[in-house]
Coordinates of C-alpha atoms in Angstrom, one line a residue:
Chain A
X106 CA 107.8 75.5 148.9
X107 CA 106.2 78.7 147.5
X108 CA 104.5 78.4 144.2
X109 CA 105.1 81.3 141.9
X110 CA 102.9 79.9 139.2
X111 CA 100.0 77.5 139.4
X112 CA 98.6 75.9 136.3
X113 CA 95.4 74.1 137.4
X114 CA 93.5 71.8 135.0
X115 CA 94.1 74.0 132.0
X116 CA 92.7 73.2 128.6
X117 CA 92.9 75.2 125.4
X118 CA 90.7 74.6 122.4
X119 CA 90.9 76.5 119.1
X120 CA 87.8 76.6 117.1
X121 CA 88.3 77.2 113.4
X122 CA 86.8 80.5 112.4
X123 CA 83.7 80.0 110.4
X124 CA 82.8 82.0 107.4
X125 CA 79.3 83.5 106.9
X126 CA 78.5 80.8 104.4
X127 CA 79.4 78.0 106.8
X128 CA 77.3 79.5 109.5
X129 CA 74.3 79.7 107.2
X130 CA 74.9 76.1 106.1
X131 CA 75.1 75.0 109.8
X132 CA 71.9 76.9 110.7
X133 CA 70.2 75.0 107.9
X134 CA 71.4 71.7 109.3
X135 CA 74.2 71.1 106.9
X136 CA 78.0 71.5 107.0
X137 CA 78.8 69.3 110.0
X138 CA 80.4 70.1 113.3
X139 CA 82.9 73.0 113.7
X140 CA 86.6 71.9 113.7
X141 CA 88.1 72.1 117.1
X142 CA 91.8 71.7 117.8
X143 CA 92.4 70.5 121.3
X144 CA 95.9 72.0 121.8
X145 CA 96.1 71.5 125.5
X146 CA 94.0 69.1 127.6
X147 CA 93.7 69.3 131.4
X148 CA 97.2 70.2 132.3
X149 CA 98.3 71.0 135.8
X150 CA 101.8 72.1 136.7
X151 CA 103.4 74.3 139.4
X152 CA 106.5 76.3 139.2
X153 CA 108.3 77.4 142.3
X154 CA 110.3 80.6 142.7
X155 CA 113.9 80.2 141.4
X156 CA 113.1 77.1 139.5
X157 CA 113.6 76.4 135.8
X158 CA 111.0 74.0 134.3
X159 CA 111.7 72.4 130.9
X160 CA 108.6 71.7 128.8
X161 CA 109.5 69.0 126.2
X162 CA 107.5 67.4 123.4
X163 CA 107.3 66.9 119.7
X164 CA 106.0 69.7 117.6
X165 CA 102.3 70.1 117.8
X166 CA 102.1 68.7 121.3
X167 CA 100.8 71.9 122.8
X168 CA 103.9 73.0 124.7
X169 CA 104.1 76.4 122.9
X170 CA 100.3 76.9 123.5
X171 CA 100.8 76.2 127.2
X172 CA 103.8 78.7 127.2
X173 CA 101.7 81.3 125.5
X174 CA 98.9 80.9 128.0
X175 CA 101.4 81.4 130.8
X176 CA 102.7 84.5 129.1
X177 CA 99.2 85.9 128.8
X178 CA 99.0 85.8 125.0
X179 CA 96.1 83.3 125.1
X180 CA 93.7 82.6 127.9
X181 CA 92.7 79.0 128.8
X182 CA 89.4 77.6 127.6
X183 CA 89.1 75.7 130.9
X184 CA 91.1 75.8 134.1
X185 CA 93.1 78.5 135.7
X186 CA 96.6 79.9 135.4
X187 CA 97.6 81.9 138.5
X188 CA 100.7 83.9 139.0
X189 CA 101.1 84.7 142.7
X190 CA 97.5 83.9 143.1
X191 CA 96.1 86.2 140.4
X192 CA 95.3 85.5 136.7
X193 CA 98.0 86.5 134.2
X194 CA 95.4 87.6 131.6
X195 CA 91.7 87.9 131.0
X196 CA 89.6 87.7 127.9
X197 CA 87.7 90.7 126.8
X198 CA 85.5 89.4 124.0
X199 CA 88.0 88.2 121.3
X200 CA 90.9 90.2 122.8
X201 CA 93.1 89.1 125.5
X202 CA 94.2 91.7 128.1
X203 CA 97.3 90.9 130.0
X204 CA 97.2 91.9 133.7
X205 CA 100.8 91.7 134.8
X206 CA 104.1 92.8 133.5
X207 CA 106.0 90.4 135.6
X208 CA 105.6 87.4 133.3
X209 CA 107.6 88.0 130.1
X210 CA 108.1 85.9 127.0
X211 CA 110.9 85.2 124.6
X212 CA 109.8 84.0 121.2
X213 CA 111.3 81.3 119.1
X214 CA 112.2 83.3 116.0
X215 CA 114.2 86.5 116.7
X216 CA 113.8 87.5 113.1
X217 CA 110.0 87.9 113.6
X218 CA 109.8 89.0 117.2
X219 CA 111.6 92.3 116.8
X220 CA 109.9 95.1 115.0
X221 CA 112.2 95.8 111.9
X222 CA 111.5 99.6 112.0
X223 CA 112.3 100.2 115.7
X224 CA 115.8 100.9 116.9
X225 CA 117.3 98.5 119.5
X226 CA 117.3 101.1 122.3
X227 CA 113.6 101.9 121.7
X228 CA 112.7 98.2 121.5
X229 CA 114.2 97.7 124.9
X230 CA 113.0 101.0 126.5
X231 CA 109.4 101.2 125.4
X232 CA 107.9 98.6 127.8
X233 CA 109.6 99.9 131.0
X234 CA 108.9 103.5 130.0
X235 CA 105.2 102.8 129.2
X236 CA 104.8 101.1 132.6
X237 CA 106.9 103.7 134.5
X238 CA 109.5 101.2 135.6
X239 CA 112.0 103.8 134.6
X240 CA 111.6 107.5 133.8
X241 CA 112.1 108.8 130.3
X242 CA 115.1 110.7 131.7
X243 CA 116.8 107.6 133.0
X244 CA 115.8 105.4 130.1
X245 CA 119.1 105.7 128.2
X246 CA 121.2 104.6 131.1
X247 CA 118.7 101.8 131.9
X248 CA 118.8 100.5 128.3
X249 CA 122.6 100.7 128.3
X250 CA 122.6 98.6 131.4
X251 CA 120.2 96.0 130.0
X252 CA 122.1 95.7 126.8
X253 CA 125.4 95.4 128.6
X254 CA 123.9 92.5 130.6
X255 CA 123.3 90.6 127.3
X256 CA 126.7 91.6 126.0
X257 CA 126.2 94.6 123.8
X258 CA 128.2 97.9 123.9
X259 CA 126.6 101.3 123.7
X260 CA 127.2 101.7 120.0
X261 CA 124.6 99.0 119.2
X262 CA 121.7 101.0 120.6
X263 CA 121.1 103.2 117.6
X264 CA 121.0 100.2 115.2
X265 CA 118.0 98.4 113.7
X266 CA 117.3 94.7 114.1
X267 CA 118.3 93.8 110.5
X268 CA 121.9 94.8 111.4
X269 CA 122.2 91.9 113.8
X270 CA 122.6 88.2 113.4
X271 CA 120.1 85.6 114.8
X272 CA 122.0 85.1 118.1
X273 CA 122.4 88.8 118.6
X274 CA 118.7 89.4 117.9
X275 CA 117.8 86.7 120.4
X276 CA 120.0 88.5 123.0
X277 CA 118.1 91.8 122.2
X278 CA 114.8 90.0 122.8
X279 CA 116.2 88.7 126.1
X280 CA 117.2 92.3 127.0
X281 CA 113.7 93.5 126.1
X282 CA 112.1 90.9 128.4
X283 CA 114.6 91.5 131.3
X284 CA 114.0 95.3 131.1
X285 CA 110.4 94.6 132.4
X286 CA 112.0 93.2 135.6
X287 CA 110.0 89.9 135.2
X288 CA 109.7 87.3 138.0
X289 CA 108.9 84.6 135.4
X290 CA 110.3 84.2 131.9
X291 CA 108.6 82.0 129.3
X292 CA 111.2 81.0 126.7
X293 CA 109.5 79.4 123.7
X294 CA 112.1 77.4 121.9
X295 CA 114.6 80.3 122.3
X296 CA 117.5 78.6 120.5
X297 CA 115.6 76.3 118.0
X298 CA 116.1 78.7 115.1
X299 CA 119.8 79.4 115.9
X300 CA 123.0 77.7 114.6
X301 CA 124.4 75.2 117.1
X302 CA 127.4 77.3 117.9
X303 CA 125.2 80.3 118.6
X304 CA 122.8 78.1 120.7
X305 CA 125.5 77.5 123.3
X306 CA 126.2 81.2 123.5
X307 CA 122.6 82.1 124.2
X308 CA 122.2 79.2 126.6
X309 CA 125.3 80.3 128.6
X310 CA 123.9 83.8 128.7
X311 CA 120.7 82.4 130.1
X312 CA 122.6 80.4 132.7
X313 CA 124.6 83.5 133.7
X314 CA 121.4 85.7 134.0
X315 CA 119.7 83.0 135.9
X316 CA 122.5 83.0 138.5
X317 CA 122.7 86.8 138.7
X318 CA 119.0 87.6 138.7
X319 CA 117.6 84.5 140.4
X320 CA 115.2 83.9 137.5
X321 CA 112.3 81.6 137.4
X322 CA 111.6 80.3 134.0
X323 CA 109.6 77.9 131.8
X324 CA 111.8 76.7 129.1
X325 CA 109.9 75.2 126.1
X326 CA 111.9 73.0 123.8
X327 CA 111.9 69.9 121.7
X328 CA 115.6 69.4 122.3
X329 CA 116.3 67.0 125.2
X330 CA 119.9 68.0 125.4
X331 CA 119.2 71.7 125.7
X332 CA 116.6 71.1 128.4
X333 CA 118.9 68.9 130.4
X334 CA 121.4 71.6 130.4
X335 CA 119.1 74.4 131.7
X336 CA 116.3 72.8 133.7
X337 CA 115.8 71.8 137.3
X338 CA 112.7 69.9 136.5
X339 CA 111.2 68.6 133.2
X340 CA 107.6 68.0 132.1
X341 CA 107.1 65.8 129.0
X342 CA 104.0 66.6 126.9
X343 CA 102.3 64.4 124.4
X344 CA 99.3 65.6 122.3
X345 CA 98.1 68.2 124.8
X346 CA 98.8 66.3 128.0
X347 CA 101.7 66.1 130.4
X348 CA 102.7 62.5 130.6
X349 CA 105.6 62.7 132.9
X350 CA 107.2 65.2 135.2
X351 CA 110.4 64.7 137.2
X352 CA 113.6 66.4 138.5
X353 CA 116.0 66.6 135.5
X354 CA 118.5 64.1 137.0
X355 CA 115.8 61.5 137.8
X356 CA 114.2 61.8 134.4
X357 CA 117.3 61.4 132.4
X358 CA 118.5 58.5 134.6
X359 CA 115.2 56.7 134.9
X360 CA 112.4 57.8 132.5
X361 CA 109.2 56.2 133.7
X362 CA 106.6 56.8 130.9
X363 CA 106.9 54.7 127.7
X364 CA 106.7 57.9 125.7
X365 CA 109.6 59.5 127.6
X366 CA 111.6 56.3 127.0
X367 CA 110.8 56.2 123.3
X368 CA 111.7 59.9 123.1
X369 CA 115.2 59.2 124.6
X370 CA 115.7 56.2 122.4
X371 CA 114.9 58.2 119.3
X372 CA 117.7 60.7 120.0
X373 CA 120.7 59.9 117.8
X374 CA 123.8 59.4 120.0
X375 CA 127.4 60.1 119.0
X376 CA 129.4 56.9 119.2
X377 CA 126.4 54.5 119.0
X378 CA 127.1 53.7 115.4
X379 CA 124.7 53.8 112.5
X380 CA 121.1 52.9 112.6
X381 CA 120.9 52.3 116.3
X382 CA 118.5 55.0 117.3
X383 CA 114.9 54.0 116.9
X384 CA 112.2 56.4 115.8
X385 CA 108.9 56.2 117.6
X386 CA 106.5 54.0 115.5
X387 CA 103.7 55.7 113.6
X388 CA 102.8 59.4 113.3
X389 CA 101.6 61.8 116.0
X390 CA 97.8 61.8 115.7
X391 CA 96.0 64.9 114.8
X392 CA 94.9 67.1 117.7
X393 CA 91.6 67.6 115.7
X394 CA 90.8 64.0 116.7
X395 CA 93.0 62.7 119.5
X396 CA 92.7 58.9 120.2
X397 CA 90.4 57.7 123.0
X398 CA 92.0 56.8 126.4
X399 CA 95.7 57.4 126.6
X400 CA 96.7 59.6 123.8
X401 CA 99.9 57.6 123.3
X402 CA 98.4 54.1 123.1
X403 CA 98.3 53.7 119.3
X404 CA 102.1 54.2 119.2
X405 CA 103.0 52.6 122.6
X406 CA 105.0 49.4 122.7
X407 CA 103.5 48.4 126.0
X408 CA 99.8 49.3 125.4
X409 CA 97.2 47.0 126.8
X410 CA 93.4 46.9 126.4
X411 CA 92.8 49.4 129.2
X412 CA 94.9 52.1 127.5
X413 CA 92.3 52.5 124.7
X414 CA 89.4 53.0 127.1
X415 CA 90.7 55.0 130.0
X416 CA 93.0 58.0 130.1
X417 CA 95.6 57.6 132.8
X418 CA 96.1 60.4 135.3
X419 CA 99.4 61.8 136.6
X420 CA 100.4 59.8 139.6
X421 CA 103.4 60.2 141.9
X422 CA 105.7 57.2 141.4
X423 CA 108.8 58.4 143.2
X424 CA 110.4 61.4 144.9
X425 CA 109.3 64.4 142.7
X426 CA 108.5 62.1 139.8
X427 CA 105.0 61.6 138.4
X428 CA 103.8 59.7 135.3
X429 CA 100.5 59.2 133.6
X430 CA 100.6 55.6 132.6
X431 CA 98.6 52.5 133.6
X432 CA 101.8 50.5 133.9
X433 CA 102.5 52.4 137.1
X434 CA 99.0 51.9 138.4
X435 CA 98.9 48.2 139.4
X436 CA 101.4 47.2 136.8
X437 CA 99.0 46.0 134.1
X438 CA 98.1 48.1 131.1
Chain B
X235 CA 130.4 89.2 116.2
X236 CA 130.5 92.7 114.7
X237 CA 127.4 93.8 113.0
X238 CA 127.5 94.9 109.4
X239 CA 128.1 98.6 108.8
X240 CA 124.9 100.5 109.3
X241 CA 123.4 101.6 106.0
X242 CA 122.4 105.2 106.7
X243 CA 119.0 106.6 105.8
X244 CA 120.7 108.5 103.0
X245 CA 122.2 105.4 101.5
X246 CA 118.9 103.7 101.5
X247 CA 117.3 106.7 99.8
X248 CA 120.1 106.5 97.2
X249 CA 119.2 102.8 96.7
X250 CA 115.5 103.7 96.2
X251 CA 116.5 106.4 93.7
X252 CA 118.8 103.9 91.9
X253 CA 115.9 101.5 91.5
X254 CA 113.5 104.2 90.5
X255 CA 115.6 105.6 87.6
X256 CA 115.8 102.2 86.0
X257 CA 112.6 103.3 84.1
X258 CA 113.2 106.3 81.9
X259 CA 109.5 106.8 81.5
X260 CA 109.0 107.1 85.2
X261 CA 111.9 109.6 85.5
X262 CA 110.3 111.8 82.8
X263 CA 106.9 111.5 84.5
X264 CA 108.5 112.6 87.8
X265 CA 110.2 115.5 86.0
X266 CA 106.8 116.6 84.6
X267 CA 105.1 116.4 87.9
X268 CA 107.9 118.4 89.5
X269 CA 107.9 121.0 86.7
X270 CA 104.1 121.4 87.0
X271 CA 104.3 121.6 90.8
X272 CA 106.9 124.3 90.6
X273 CA 105.0 126.2 87.9
X274 CA 101.8 126.0 89.9
X275 CA 103.5 127.3 93.1
X276 CA 105.2 130.1 91.3
X277 CA 102.1 131.0 89.3
X278 CA 101.9 134.6 90.5
X279 CA 105.5 135.2 89.5
X280 CA 105.5 133.7 86.1
X281 CA 102.0 134.2 84.7
X282 CA 101.5 137.4 82.8
X283 CA 98.1 138.0 84.3
X284 CA 96.1 137.3 87.5
X285 CA 93.0 135.5 86.2
X286 CA 91.3 136.0 89.7
X287 CA 91.5 139.7 89.3
X288 CA 88.5 140.9 87.4
X289 CA 90.1 144.3 86.9
X290 CA 92.8 143.0 84.6
X291 CA 90.4 141.2 82.4
X292 CA 89.3 142.9 79.2
X293 CA 86.4 141.6 77.1
X294 CA 88.0 143.0 74.0
X295 CA 90.7 140.3 74.5
X296 CA 88.1 137.5 74.6
X297 CA 88.7 134.4 72.5
X298 CA 92.1 135.5 71.1
X299 CA 94.0 132.8 69.2
X300 CA 97.2 131.3 70.7
X301 CA 100.1 133.5 70.0
X302 CA 98.2 136.8 69.5
X303 CA 99.0 140.0 71.4
X304 CA 96.1 141.4 73.5
X305 CA 95.4 144.7 75.0
X306 CA 97.8 144.1 77.8
X307 CA 100.7 144.3 75.3
X308 CA 102.0 140.7 75.9
X309 CA 101.7 137.5 73.9
X310 CA 98.8 135.2 74.9
X311 CA 100.8 132.0 74.4
X312 CA 97.8 129.7 74.6
X313 CA 95.2 132.3 73.6
X314 CA 92.4 133.6 75.8
X315 CA 89.0 132.4 76.9
X316 CA 85.5 133.8 76.5
X317 CA 86.1 136.4 79.2
X318 CA 89.5 137.6 78.0
X319 CA 91.5 135.6 80.5
X320 CA 95.0 134.6 79.4
X321 CA 94.8 130.8 79.2
X322 CA 98.4 130.2 80.1
X323 CA 97.9 132.1 83.4
X324 CA 94.5 130.5 84.0
X325 CA 96.1 127.0 83.6
X326 CA 98.9 127.8 86.0
X327 CA 96.4 129.1 88.6
X328 CA 94.1 126.1 87.8
X329 CA 97.0 123.8 88.5
X330 CA 97.4 125.4 91.9
X331 CA 93.8 124.6 92.7
X332 CA 94.0 121.1 91.4
X333 CA 97.2 120.4 93.3
X334 CA 95.8 121.9 96.5
X335 CA 92.6 119.9 96.3
X336 CA 94.3 116.7 95.2
X337 CA 97.0 116.7 97.9
X338 CA 94.7 117.9 100.7
X339 CA 92.0 115.4 99.9
X340 CA 94.7 112.6 99.5
X341 CA 96.4 113.5 102.8
X342 CA 93.1 113.7 104.8
X343 CA 91.8 110.5 103.1
X344 CA 95.1 108.8 103.9
X345 CA 95.0 109.8 107.6
X346 CA 91.3 108.8 108.0
X347 CA 91.5 105.6 105.9
X348 CA 94.7 104.4 107.6
X349 CA 93.2 104.9 111.0
X350 CA 90.0 103.1 110.2
X351 CA 91.8 100.2 108.5
X352 CA 94.3 99.9 111.4
X353 CA 91.5 99.8 114.0
X354 CA 89.7 97.1 112.0
X355 CA 92.8 95.0 111.7
X356 CA 93.9 95.5 115.3
X357 CA 90.6 94.8 117.0
X358 CA 89.2 92.1 114.7
X359 CA 85.9 90.4 115.4
X360 CA 82.7 92.4 115.1
X361 CA 84.4 95.8 114.8
X362 CA 86.4 94.5 111.9
X363 CA 83.4 93.0 110.2
X364 CA 81.3 96.1 110.6
X365 CA 84.0 98.5 109.3
X366 CA 85.1 96.3 106.4
X367 CA 81.6 95.5 105.2
X368 CA 80.8 99.3 105.3
X369 CA 83.9 99.9 103.3
X370 CA 83.0 97.1 100.8
X371 CA 79.5 98.6 100.4
X372 CA 81.0 102.0 99.7
X373 CA 83.5 100.7 97.3
X374 CA 80.7 99.0 95.3
X375 CA 79.5 102.5 94.4
X376 CA 81.4 104.6 91.9
X377 CA 83.4 107.3 93.7
X378 CA 82.3 110.0 91.3
X379 CA 78.6 109.3 92.2
X380 CA 79.2 109.7 95.9
X381 CA 81.3 112.8 95.5
X382 CA 78.6 114.3 93.2
X383 CA 75.8 113.7 95.7
X384 CA 78.0 115.1 98.6
X385 CA 79.0 118.2 96.7
X386 CA 75.3 118.8 95.7
X387 CA 74.3 118.5 99.4
X388 CA 77.2 120.5 100.9
X389 CA 77.4 123.2 98.4
X390 CA 80.3 124.9 96.5
X391 CA 83.6 125.8 98.0
X392 CA 87.1 124.4 98.5
X393 CA 86.5 122.8 101.9
X394 CA 83.2 121.2 100.8
X395 CA 84.9 119.8 97.8
X396 CA 87.8 118.3 99.8
X397 CA 85.3 116.8 102.3
X398 CA 83.4 115.2 99.4
X399 CA 86.6 113.8 97.9
X400 CA 87.8 112.5 101.2
X401 CA 84.5 110.7 101.7
X402 CA 84.8 109.2 98.3
X403 CA 88.4 108.1 98.7
X404 CA 89.2 107.1 102.3
X405 CA 87.8 103.6 101.6
X406 CA 90.6 102.8 99.3
X407 CA 93.2 103.7 102.0
X408 CA 91.2 101.8 104.6
X409 CA 91.1 98.6 102.6
X410 CA 94.8 98.8 101.7
X411 CA 95.8 99.5 105.3
X412 CA 93.5 96.7 106.6
X413 CA 95.1 94.2 104.2
X414 CA 98.7 95.1 105.1
X415 CA 98.0 95.5 108.8
X416 CA 96.2 92.2 109.1
X417 CA 99.2 90.4 107.7
X418 CA 101.5 92.3 110.1
X419 CA 99.1 91.7 113.0
X420 CA 99.9 88.0 113.0
X421 CA 103.6 88.5 113.3
X422 CA 105.5 87.8 116.5
X423 CA 106.7 91.3 117.2
X424 CA 103.0 92.4 117.6
X425 CA 102.5 89.5 119.9
X426 CA 105.6 90.5 121.8
X427 CA 104.3 94.1 122.1
X428 CA 100.9 92.9 123.3
X429 CA 102.4 90.5 125.8
X430 CA 104.7 93.2 127.3
X431 CA 101.9 94.6 127.5
X432 CA 102.1 97.9 125.6
X433 CA 99.2 100.3 125.4
X434 CA 96.9 99.8 122.3
X435 CA 97.7 103.2 120.9
X436 CA 101.4 102.5 120.9
X437 CA 101.0 99.1 119.3
X438 CA 98.8 100.6 116.6
X439 CA 100.8 103.6 115.6
X440 CA 104.3 102.7 116.6
X441 CA 104.4 99.0 115.5
X442 CA 101.5 98.3 113.2
X443 CA 101.3 101.5 111.1
X444 CA 104.9 101.9 110.1
X445 CA 105.1 98.3 108.8
X446 CA 101.8 98.7 106.8
X447 CA 103.0 102.0 105.3
X448 CA 104.8 101.0 102.0
X449 CA 101.7 99.9 100.1
X450 CA 99.9 103.1 101.4
X451 CA 102.5 105.3 99.8
X452 CA 101.6 103.8 96.4
X453 CA 97.9 104.1 97.0
X454 CA 98.4 107.7 98.1
X455 CA 100.1 108.6 94.8
X456 CA 97.4 107.1 92.7
X457 CA 94.7 108.6 94.9
X458 CA 96.1 112.1 94.5
X459 CA 95.9 111.7 90.7
X460 CA 92.4 110.3 91.1
X461 CA 91.3 113.2 93.4
X462 CA 92.6 115.7 90.8
X463 CA 90.6 114.1 88.0
X464 CA 87.5 113.8 90.3
X465 CA 87.8 117.5 91.1
X466 CA 88.1 118.3 87.4
X467 CA 85.1 116.1 86.7
X468 CA 83.0 117.9 89.3
X469 CA 84.1 121.3 88.2
X470 CA 83.4 120.4 84.6
X471 CA 79.9 119.4 85.6
X472 CA 79.6 122.8 87.4
X473 CA 79.6 121.3 90.9
X474 CA 83.2 122.0 91.8
X475 CA 84.7 125.4 92.4
X476 CA 83.1 128.7 91.2
X477 CA 84.2 130.2 87.9
X478 CA 86.1 133.0 89.8
X479 CA 88.5 130.3 91.0
X480 CA 89.2 128.5 87.8
X481 CA 90.4 124.9 88.2
X482 CA 91.5 122.8 85.3
X483 CA 88.0 121.2 85.2
X484 CA 86.1 124.5 85.1
X485 CA 88.5 125.8 82.4
X486 CA 87.7 122.8 80.2
X487 CA 84.0 123.2 80.9
X488 CA 84.3 126.9 80.1
X489 CA 85.7 126.3 76.6
X490 CA 83.4 123.4 75.9
X491 CA 80.8 125.5 74.2
X492 CA 83.4 127.0 71.7
X493 CA 84.8 123.6 70.8
X494 CA 82.8 123.2 67.7
X495 CA 83.1 126.8 66.7
X496 CA 86.8 126.4 65.9
X497 CA 88.1 127.9 69.2
X498 CA 89.6 124.6 70.3
X499 CA 92.3 126.1 72.5
X500 CA 90.0 127.1 75.4
X501 CA 89.2 123.5 76.2
X502 CA 92.1 121.6 74.7
X503 CA 95.0 123.1 76.5
X504 CA 93.7 122.8 80.0
X505 CA 92.6 119.3 79.1
X506 CA 96.0 118.4 77.8
X507 CA 97.6 119.7 81.0
X508 CA 95.2 117.7 83.2
X509 CA 95.8 114.6 81.2
X510 CA 99.6 114.9 81.3
X511 CA 99.5 115.6 85.0
X512 CA 97.2 112.6 85.9
X513 CA 99.1 110.2 83.7
X514 CA 102.5 111.4 85.1
X515 CA 101.4 111.0 88.7
X516 CA 100.1 107.5 87.9
X517 CA 103.3 106.6 86.2
X518 CA 105.3 107.8 89.3
X519 CA 103.0 105.8 91.6
X520 CA 103.5 102.7 89.4
X521 CA 107.3 102.9 89.6
X522 CA 107.2 103.6 93.3
X523 CA 105.2 100.4 93.8
X524 CA 107.7 98.6 91.7
X525 CA 110.6 99.9 93.8
X526 CA 109.0 99.2 97.1
X527 CA 108.0 95.7 96.2
X528 CA 110.6 93.5 97.9
X529 CA 109.9 90.7 95.4
X530 CA 110.5 92.6 92.3
X531 CA 113.2 90.1 91.4
X532 CA 116.2 91.9 90.0

């Protein structure tokens, strides 16, 4: 199978910006070590053409950071992200320069991701026109076509973002991304800030577009139900690492990693009565100081002595299914 | 799923005006600024004498009291100065100079300062540190001192004066723009524009600048007032414009020597006009800030 996207051993660290005073203090031997957030640690993942991969985890697990690296907003601290064999973005000093227009992103909050002072038509048109995907002359018709795809009529083109609801704005953001003729879409919690009734509408639109345009996508979400609905394959992240990846059907039928199981059990189910769902014990540790060994072991019901010493690697445990757990590596944790 | 009816640009302006007129003082201040502006631009039509034209000046009319009739056969409403200039005319022409210098210096300082501030906020890192520390350094010096030195070096003249005022004032615009743009820089729509990717110039001027503009309008109003009083100060000190182009500052300076000899009007009237103008512009700027502040809590 042809890989459209290769994520190979990618890590991302954020170093807290130091003030001049702190730098002087450190030069004089005081002040301690700089604070480093390890958002993503040694993640490898491939996405094939035409596939939708769901990226699931609790907030703060690094899934959005990984999505932003794929979309070329950040560059990895270590490892490589290759889109059709070439990097998506490079660092130039502090700035990141994106090298391709064929990976586009849709942000979580449609109230923040659209410039409030730019009309809808200009929002959609400026990217394709700047990159000469369409001539200035044909831009109007092109924009009308894009907006029609996401369900707007011609009258909406002259309006400003504040004249639209959250779901409508998210559809405009989708039109803006589609107008760049992307091969890969990164959707960062695209429905998390929308009402449930509007969520379905946006998800159905995504499904329709996927069928019509043969889209490849990374769908970042914390919502297991949403991910099940849209993804072919799911990767579960915990504290910067991928702990399990499997085809959607397999994962929902037989989750292998203790974290995945715990995640499923913590979802409230209709009809299960009160108090049946079990939250995962403990708090998610700080990515400033992740635990030694397996990141999940302090909260894991099946943790053994090995888990605190040695980080498990992703191992194939079935057709298309991999998990990073010592339980699947000889059976003893 | 129908969007709310589009509030037109006109309707939004009407809202702004509604908010603005909630303060009667600000409305009066705006009226004064408009009246002075109209009077200054119509100066050749409404003033009885052209104070630039040496031929119309008569030394026999020098230092006439307000209300007296001179050799020209008309009433000198505000009296005349030491060279026989009709003060009312001189003030109108002086207002022209003050407005021209103030608005020109304010506009150029706005353009320059906004660009510098935007670049600092957009690029970040060392460029930002270098620019902003330079600005801080400059802001630690009094603007009048910098303008004084520059005018002394560059010499007299309208252009030189504007250059000096711009150099003294662009820093305020740069700092305000930098603050507003840094806040906008972190928002998702800038990230979306960068990840499209759009060219830097477009992100800067199409996305960042328009959203950083409201606080700049307020600073611009205040800085025009400040440019006018700076110009007056420089002219008063004899470093501004030559006496053949009387600005409000040089008129005040011109009458200063007569102040203690009972001929108060030569200094007092231009001074009053200057004060009223600067205070009015500041009051207008204050109210505009009030109106544009989204958290004004009504």
